[in-house]
Tab-separated table of N, CA and C in Angstrom:
chain	number	residue	atom	x	y	z
A	1	MET	N	-85.369	3.955	-5.646
A	1	MET	CA	-84.167	3.343	-6.481
A	1	MET	C	-82.623	3.238	-4.521
A	2	SER	N	-82.781	2.891	-4.193
A	2	SER	CA	-81.441	2.863	-2.895
A	2	SER	C	-80.393	3.505	-3.170
A	3	ILE	N	-79.664	4.019	-2.183
A	3	ILE	CA	-78.571	4.903	-2.180
A	3	ILE	C	-77.339	4.473	-3.051
A	4	HIS	N	-77.270	3.146	-2.688
A	4	HIS	CA	-76.274	2.565	-3.629
A	4	HIS	C	-76.416	3.050	-5.163
A	5	ASP	N	-77.460	2.578	-5.713
A	5	ASP	CA	-78.010	2.766	-6.645
A	5	ASP	C	-77.723	4.607	-7.931
A	6	PHE	N	-78.347	5.028	-6.590
A	6	PHE	CA	-77.759	6.913	-7.292
A	6	PHE	C	-76.842	6.706	-7.156
A	7	ILE	N	-75.732	6.912	-6.517
A	7	ILE	CA	-74.777	6.852	-6.280
A	7	ILE	C	-73.059	6.566	-7.059
A	8	ASP	N	-74.548	4.764	-7.998
A	8	ASP	CA	-73.386	4.292	-9.279
A	8	ASP	C	-74.285	5.402	-9.855
A	9	SER	N	-75.492	5.810	-10.219
A	9	SER	CA	-75.857	6.428	-11.761
A	9	SER	C	-75.039	7.499	-11.639
A	10	GLN	N	-75.144	8.148	-10.722
A	10	GLN	CA	-74.132	9.855	-11.148
A	10	GLN	C	-72.399	9.614	-11.894
A	11	VAL	N	-71.942	8.460	-10.977
A	11	VAL	CA	-70.940	8.026	-11.330
A	11	VAL	C	-70.830	7.837	-12.493
A	12	LYS	N	-71.667	6.794	-13.228
A	12	LYS	CA	-71.745	6.276	-14.831
A	12	LYS	C	-72.316	7.643	-14.858
A	13	SER	N	-72.427	8.554	-15.137
A	13	SER	CA	-73.364	9.750	-16.510
A	13	SER	C	-73.237	10.230	-16.275
A	14	ASN	N	-71.655	10.539	-15.048
A	14	ASN	CA	-71.398	11.717	-14.962
A	14	ASN	C	-69.934	12.047	-15.372
A	15	ASP	N	-69.323	12.616	-15.815
A	15	ASP	CA	-67.325	12.409	-16.766
A	15	ASP	C	-66.188	13.109	-15.155
A	16	VAL	N	-66.980	13.873	-14.382
A	16	VAL	CA	-66.279	14.027	-12.846
A	16	VAL	C	-66.930	14.309	-12.101
A	17	VAL	N	-67.557	14.099	-10.971
A	17	VAL	CA	-68.592	13.343	-9.810
A	17	VAL	C	-67.872	13.545	-8.515
A	18	VAL	N	-67.368	14.313	-7.413
A	18	VAL	CA	-67.898	15.091	-6.575
A	18	VAL	C	-68.605	15.004	-4.577
A	19	PHE	N	-68.359	14.290	-4.592
A	19	PHE	CA	-69.367	13.716	-3.393
A	19	PHE	C	-69.187	15.120	-2.552
A	20	MET	N	-69.272	15.264	-1.936
A	20	MET	CA	-69.095	16.383	-1.046
A	20	MET	C	-70.125	17.804	0.045
A	21	LYS	N	-69.156	18.152	0.990
A	21	LYS	CA	-69.646	19.101	1.963
A	21	LYS	C	-70.588	20.380	1.013
A	22	GLY	N	-71.654	19.901	0.869
A	22	GLY	CA	-71.059	21.296	0.279
A	22	GLY	C	-72.386	20.812	-1.401
A	23	THR	N	-71.814	22.719	-2.073
A	23	THR	CA	-72.253	22.040	-2.892
A	23	THR	C	-70.795	22.861	-3.975
A	24	PRO	N	-71.133	22.877	-5.451
A	24	PRO	CA	-69.830	23.359	-6.084
A	24	PRO	C	-69.240	25.314	-5.391
A	25	GLN	N	-70.363	25.672	-5.063
A	25	GLN	CA	-70.665	27.188	-5.169
A	25	GLN	C	-70.618	27.583	-3.498
A	26	PHE	N	-70.817	26.252	-2.337
A	26	PHE	CA	-70.988	26.364	-1.741
A	26	PHE	C	-70.057	25.470	-0.604
A	27	PRO	N	-69.182	24.973	-0.614
A	27	PRO	CA	-68.733	24.882	-0.579
A	27	PRO	C	-69.058	24.676	1.251
A	28	MET	N	-69.289	23.571	2.008
A	28	MET	CA	-69.167	23.741	3.688
A	28	MET	C	-68.310	23.341	4.415
A	29	CYS	N	-67.841	22.958	4.086
A	29	CYS	CA	-65.931	22.097	4.621
A	29	CYS	C	-65.083	22.139	4.223
A	30	GLY	N	-63.297	23.164	4.732
A	30	GLY	CA	-62.378	22.831	3.569
A	30	GLY	C	-61.955	22.280	2.602
A	31	PHE	N	-62.084	20.331	2.443
A	31	PHE	CA	-61.842	19.729	1.673
A	31	PHE	C	-62.140	20.445	0.829
A	32	SER	N	-63.500	19.600	0.298
A	32	SER	CA	-64.427	20.150	-0.460
A	32	SER	C	-64.331	21.626	-1.191
A	33	GLY	N	-64.240	22.590	-0.783
A	33	GLY	CA	-63.841	24.200	-0.704
A	33	GLY	C	-62.574	23.946	-1.933
A	34	GLN	N	-61.255	22.921	-0.937
A	34	GLN	CA	-60.117	22.851	-1.783
A	34	GLN	C	-60.508	22.201	-3.267
A	35	VAL	N	-61.267	20.991	-3.375
A	35	VAL	CA	-61.322	20.018	-4.557
A	35	VAL	C	-62.770	21.171	-4.953
A	36	ALA	N	-62.674	21.419	-4.611
A	36	ALA	CA	-64.054	22.592	-5.279
A	36	ALA	C	-63.236	23.771	-6.790
A	37	GLN	N	-61.693	24.699	-6.448
A	37	GLN	CA	-61.363	24.857	-6.622
A	37	GLN	C	-60.186	25.004	-7.636
A	38	ILE	N	-60.300	23.853	-6.910
A	38	ILE	CA	-58.720	22.861	-8.547
A	38	ILE	C	-59.573	22.495	-9.496
A	39	PHE	N	-60.591	21.748	-9.354
A	39	PHE	CA	-61.142	21.688	-10.524
A	39	PHE	C	-61.921	23.018	-11.514
A	40	THR	N	-62.777	24.144	-10.460
A	40	THR	CA	-62.776	25.452	-10.789
A	40	THR	C	-61.216	25.687	-11.433
A	41	LEU	N	-60.234	26.013	-10.969
A	41	LEU	CA	-58.724	26.550	-11.962
A	41	LEU	C	-58.454	25.904	-12.741
A	42	LEU	N	-58.934	24.661	-12.834
A	42	LEU	CA	-59.006	23.699	-14.525
A	42	LEU	C	-59.477	23.459	-15.698
A	43	GLY	N	-60.578	24.805	-14.628
A	43	GLY	CA	-61.420	24.425	-15.532
A	43	GLY	C	-62.644	23.582	-16.609
A	44	VAL	N	-62.911	22.347	-16.015
A	44	VAL	CA	-63.616	21.490	-15.353
A	44	VAL	C	-64.594	21.718	-15.147
A	45	ASP	N	-65.844	21.050	-15.577
A	45	ASP	CA	-67.263	20.872	-15.422
A	45	ASP	C	-67.218	19.660	-14.903
A	46	TYR	N	-68.345	19.684	-13.570
A	46	TYR	CA	-68.481	18.436	-12.604
A	46	TYR	C	-68.832	18.789	-11.976
A	47	LYS	N	-69.871	17.813	-11.187
A	47	LYS	CA	-71.035	17.850	-10.812
A	47	LYS	C	-71.266	17.251	-9.491
A	48	GLY	N	-71.137	18.324	-9.072
A	48	GLY	CA	-71.489	18.398	-7.599
A	48	GLY	C	-72.865	17.784	-6.711
A	49	VAL	N	-72.567	16.663	-5.795
A	49	VAL	CA	-72.945	15.515	-4.462
A	49	VAL	C	-73.279	16.239	-3.510
A	50	ASN	N	-73.669	17.099	-2.911
A	50	ASN	CA	-74.297	17.760	-2.066
A	50	ASN	C	-74.774	16.635	-0.431
A	51	VAL	N	-73.328	16.054	0.195
A	51	VAL	CA	-73.911	13.901	1.139
A	51	VAL	C	-74.279	15.180	2.483
A	52	LEU	N	-74.477	16.624	2.964
A	52	LEU	CA	-75.158	16.615	3.586
A	52	LEU	C	-76.635	17.143	3.194
A	53	ASP	N	-77.111	16.642	1.922
A	53	ASP	CA	-78.780	16.356	1.996
A	53	ASP	C	-78.994	15.330	3.351
A	54	SER	N	-78.423	14.071	2.997
A	54	SER	CA	-79.113	13.469	4.165
A	54	SER	C	-78.379	12.222	4.282
A	55	ASP	N	-78.977	11.516	5.852
A	55	ASP	CA	-77.419	10.769	6.065
A	55	ASP	C	-77.082	9.476	6.052
A	56	GLU	N	-77.937	9.557	4.883
A	56	GLU	CA	-78.040	8.022	4.012
A	56	GLU	C	-76.837	7.819	2.584
A	57	MET	N	-77.515	9.847	2.171
A	57	MET	CA	-76.310	10.104	1.146
A	57	MET	C	-75.118	9.853	1.764
A	58	ARG	N	-74.903	10.650	3.100
A	58	ARG	CA	-73.450	10.607	4.069
A	58	ARG	C	-72.843	9.008	3.982
A	59	GLN	N	-73.587	9.022	4.645
A	59	GLN	CA	-72.616	6.631	4.752
A	59	GLN	C	-72.726	5.902	3.602
A	60	GLY	N	-74.355	6.981	2.452
A	60	GLY	CA	-73.622	5.963	1.271
A	60	GLY	C	-72.483	5.474	0.700
A	61	ILE	N	-71.966	6.860	0.665
A	61	ILE	CA	-70.791	7.471	-0.363
A	61	ILE	C	-69.582	6.193	0.495
A	62	LYS	N	-69.094	6.584	1.380
A	62	LYS	CA	-68.667	5.757	2.544
A	62	LYS	C	-69.026	5.293	1.770
A	63	GLU	N	-69.392	3.275	1.664
A	63	GLU	CA	-70.101	2.095	1.740
A	63	GLU	C	-69.575	2.042	0.143
A	64	PHE	N	-69.975	2.734	-0.626
A	64	PHE	CA	-70.201	2.106	-2.411
A	64	PHE	C	-68.491	2.338	-2.436
A	65	THR	N	-67.350	3.101	-1.856
A	65	THR	CA	-65.877	3.382	-2.260
A	65	THR	C	-65.187	2.992	-0.898
A	66	ASN	N	-66.150	2.410	-0.103
A	66	ASN	CA	-65.045	1.815	1.280
A	66	ASN	C	-63.869	2.284	2.054
A	67	TRP	N	-64.483	4.246	1.643
A	67	TRP	CA	-62.693	5.383	2.239
A	67	TRP	C	-63.744	6.290	2.787
A	68	PRO	N	-63.539	6.174	3.950
A	68	PRO	CA	-64.124	7.007	5.649
A	68	PRO	C	-64.023	8.466	5.471
A	69	THR	N	-63.440	8.885	4.221
A	69	THR	CA	-63.902	10.356	4.675
A	69	THR	C	-64.241	11.944	2.816
A	70	ILE	N	-65.248	12.030	3.391
A	70	ILE	CA	-65.605	13.110	2.208
A	70	ILE	C	-65.222	14.322	1.610
A	71	PRO	N	-64.507	15.076	0.671
A	71	PRO	CA	-64.946	15.042	-0.841
A	71	PRO	C	-64.341	13.947	-1.235
A	72	GLN	N	-65.233	12.757	-1.976
A	72	GLN	CA	-64.898	11.422	-3.080
A	72	GLN	C	-65.355	11.686	-4.617
A	73	ILE	N	-63.245	11.762	-4.826
A	73	ILE	CA	-63.966	12.218	-6.429
A	73	ILE	C	-63.501	10.612	-7.681
A	74	PHE	N	-64.650	10.903	-8.271
A	74	PHE	CA	-64.462	10.506	-8.993
A	74	PHE	C	-64.864	10.367	-10.816
A	75	VAL	N	-63.562	9.554	-11.302
A	75	VAL	CA	-63.115	10.830	-12.650
A	75	VAL	C	-63.533	9.840	-14.257
A	76	LYS	N	-64.363	9.997	-14.532
A	76	LYS	CA	-65.196	9.051	-15.875
A	76	LYS	C	-65.750	7.124	-15.553
A	77	GLY	N	-65.849	7.062	-13.791
A	77	GLY	CA	-66.563	6.326	-13.435
A	77	GLY	C	-65.515	5.397	-12.279
A	78	GLU	N	-64.680	6.628	-12.355
A	78	GLU	CA	-63.250	6.194	-11.490
A	78	GLU	C	-62.909	5.771	-10.313
A	79	PHE	N	-62.802	5.657	-8.779
A	79	PHE	CA	-63.377	6.337	-7.841
A	79	PHE	C	-61.404	7.013	-7.651
A	80	ILE	N	-60.835	8.097	-7.328
A	80	ILE	CA	-59.452	9.143	-7.613
A	80	ILE	C	-59.395	8.961	-6.528
A	81	GLY	N	-59.977	9.292	-4.824
A	81	GLY	CA	-59.564	9.295	-3.670
A	81	GLY	C	-60.509	11.190	-3.398
A	82	GLY	N	-59.568	11.068	-2.100
A	82	GLY	CA	-60.874	12.441	-1.510
A	82	GLY	C	-59.351	13.519	-1.464
A	83	CYS	N	-59.541	14.602	-0.663
A	83	CYS	CA	-58.811	15.685	-0.612
A	83	CYS	C	-57.232	16.201	-1.496
A	84	ASP	N	-56.796	15.060	-0.097
A	84	ASP	CA	-55.307	14.501	-0.384
A	84	ASP	C	-54.679	14.227	-1.398
A	85	ILE	N	-55.266	13.410	-1.752
A	85	ILE	CA	-54.913	12.746	-2.947
A	85	ILE	C	-55.086	13.890	-4.536
A	86	VAL	N	-56.070	14.147	-4.682
A	86	VAL	CA	-56.851	15.270	-5.758
A	86	VAL	C	-55.364	15.836	-5.213
A	87	ARG	N	-55.065	17.416	-4.453
A	87	ARG	CA	-54.841	18.164	-4.592
A	87	ARG	C	-52.942	17.296	-5.077
A	88	GLU	N	-52.745	16.391	-4.421
A	88	GLU	CA	-51.593	15.615	-4.677
A	88	GLU	C	-51.307	15.768	-5.778
A	89	MET	N	-52.091	14.956	-7.088
A	89	MET	CA	-52.677	14.727	-7.906
A	89	MET	C	-52.577	16.127	-8.735
A	90	TYR	N	-53.529	17.216	-8.411
A	90	TYR	CA	-52.758	18.824	-8.712
A	90	TYR	C	-51.797	19.244	-9.422
A	91	GLN	N	-51.067	18.845	-7.568
A	91	GLN	CA	-49.979	20.106	-8.516
A	91	GLN	C	-48.546	18.898	-8.561
A	92	SER	N	-48.822	18.007	-8.615
A	92	SER	CA	-47.792	17.548	-9.745
A	92	SER	C	-48.135	16.994	-11.170
A	93	GLY	N	-49.781	17.604	-11.266
A	93	GLY	CA	-49.929	17.847	-12.658
A	93	GLY	C	-50.630	16.057	-13.545
A	94	GLU	N	-50.264	15.590	-12.056
A	94	GLU	CA	-51.232	14.360	-12.309
A	94	GLU	C	-52.564	14.181	-12.245
A	95	LEU	N	-52.982	14.730	-11.988
A	95	LEU	CA	-54.949	14.899	-12.217
A	95	LEU	C	-55.188	15.585	-13.729
A	96	GLN	N	-54.235	16.682	-14.074
A	96	GLN	CA	-54.087	17.302	-15.943
A	96	GLN	C	-53.976	16.843	-16.325
A	97	GLY	N	-53.113	15.650	-16.482
A	97	GLY	CA	-52.954	14.240	-17.378
A	97	GLY	C	-53.686	12.645	-17.523
A	98	LEU	N	-54.665	12.751	-16.307
A	98	LEU	CA	-55.567	12.005	-15.928
A	98	LEU	C	-56.941	12.571	-16.707
A	99	LEU	N	-57.039	13.512	-16.669
A	99	LEU	CA	-58.301	14.419	-16.986
A	99	LEU	C	-58.435	13.589	-18.634
A	100	GLU	N	-57.510	14.486	-18.981
A	100	GLU	CA	-56.897	14.468	-20.305
A	100	GLU	C	-56.965	13.015	-21.176
A	101	GLU	N	-56.640	12.487	-20.573
A	101	GLU	CA	-56.323	11.133	-21.271
A	101	GLU	C	-57.818	10.087	-21.369
A	102	LYS	N	-58.947	10.211	-20.022
A	102	LYS	CA	-60.061	10.089	-19.655
A	102	LYS	C	-61.072	11.155	-20.750
A	103	GLY	N	-60.026	12.009	-21.485
A	103	GLY	CA	-60.973	12.959	-22.219
A	103	GLY	C	-62.066	13.548	-21.290
A	104	VAL	N	-61.789	14.205	-20.338
A	104	VAL	CA	-61.915	15.017	-20.115
A	104	VAL	C	-61.483	16.533	-19.871
A	105	PRO	N	-62.149	17.231	-21.143
A	105	PRO	CA	-61.784	18.959	-21.291
A	105	PRO	C	-61.431	19.525	-20.183
A	106	VAL	N	-59.670	20.553	-20.132
A	106	VAL	CA	-59.194	21.237	-19.565
A	106	VAL	C	-59.128	22.863	-19.279
A	107	MET	N	-59.241	23.292	-19.477
A	107	MET	CA	-59.312	24.390	-19.449
A	107	MET	C	-57.467	25.177	-19.132
A	108	GLY	N	-57.497	24.790	-18.272
A	108	GLY	CA	-55.733	25.198	-17.135
A	108	GLY	C	-54.872	24.425	-17.899
A	109	ARG	N	-53.814	25.411	-17.020
A	109	ARG	CA	-52.225	23.543	-17.151
A	109	ARG	C	-52.036	24.322	-16.068
A	110	ALA	N	-52.156	25.581	-15.253
A	110	ALA	CA	-51.302	26.345	-14.219
A	110	ALA	C	-51.195	25.618	-12.834
A	111	THR	N	-50.162	25.378	-12.089
A	111	THR	CA	-50.584	24.365	-11.190
A	111	THR	C	-50.248	25.063	-10.267
A	112	ALA	N	-51.008	24.207	-8.322
A	112	ALA	CA	-50.434	25.736	-7.496
A	112	ALA	C	-49.217	25.860	-6.732
């Protein structure tokens, strides 16, 4: 399976996927940590994919989305963006609305 096929399968088979540095339990950069914290606060179950596991994964996700930074967040197969976009969407309530609209359970409705 190519790296592109692996990424595509993760995006299609999980409601929310975060391609991040580190893991949801142990983020390895501040931006990945912020995204993990947002989804934890919302009580959203998500799949974390550690791009530090391989250079091929780290480069492959950037090519897959044509987006230069990590983390990269997908909801129901749709690329949402990176940390800044997700943080702004969370603060405005737009992220919670998007998740609910897509049928992703959201436990918390607190805003930052």
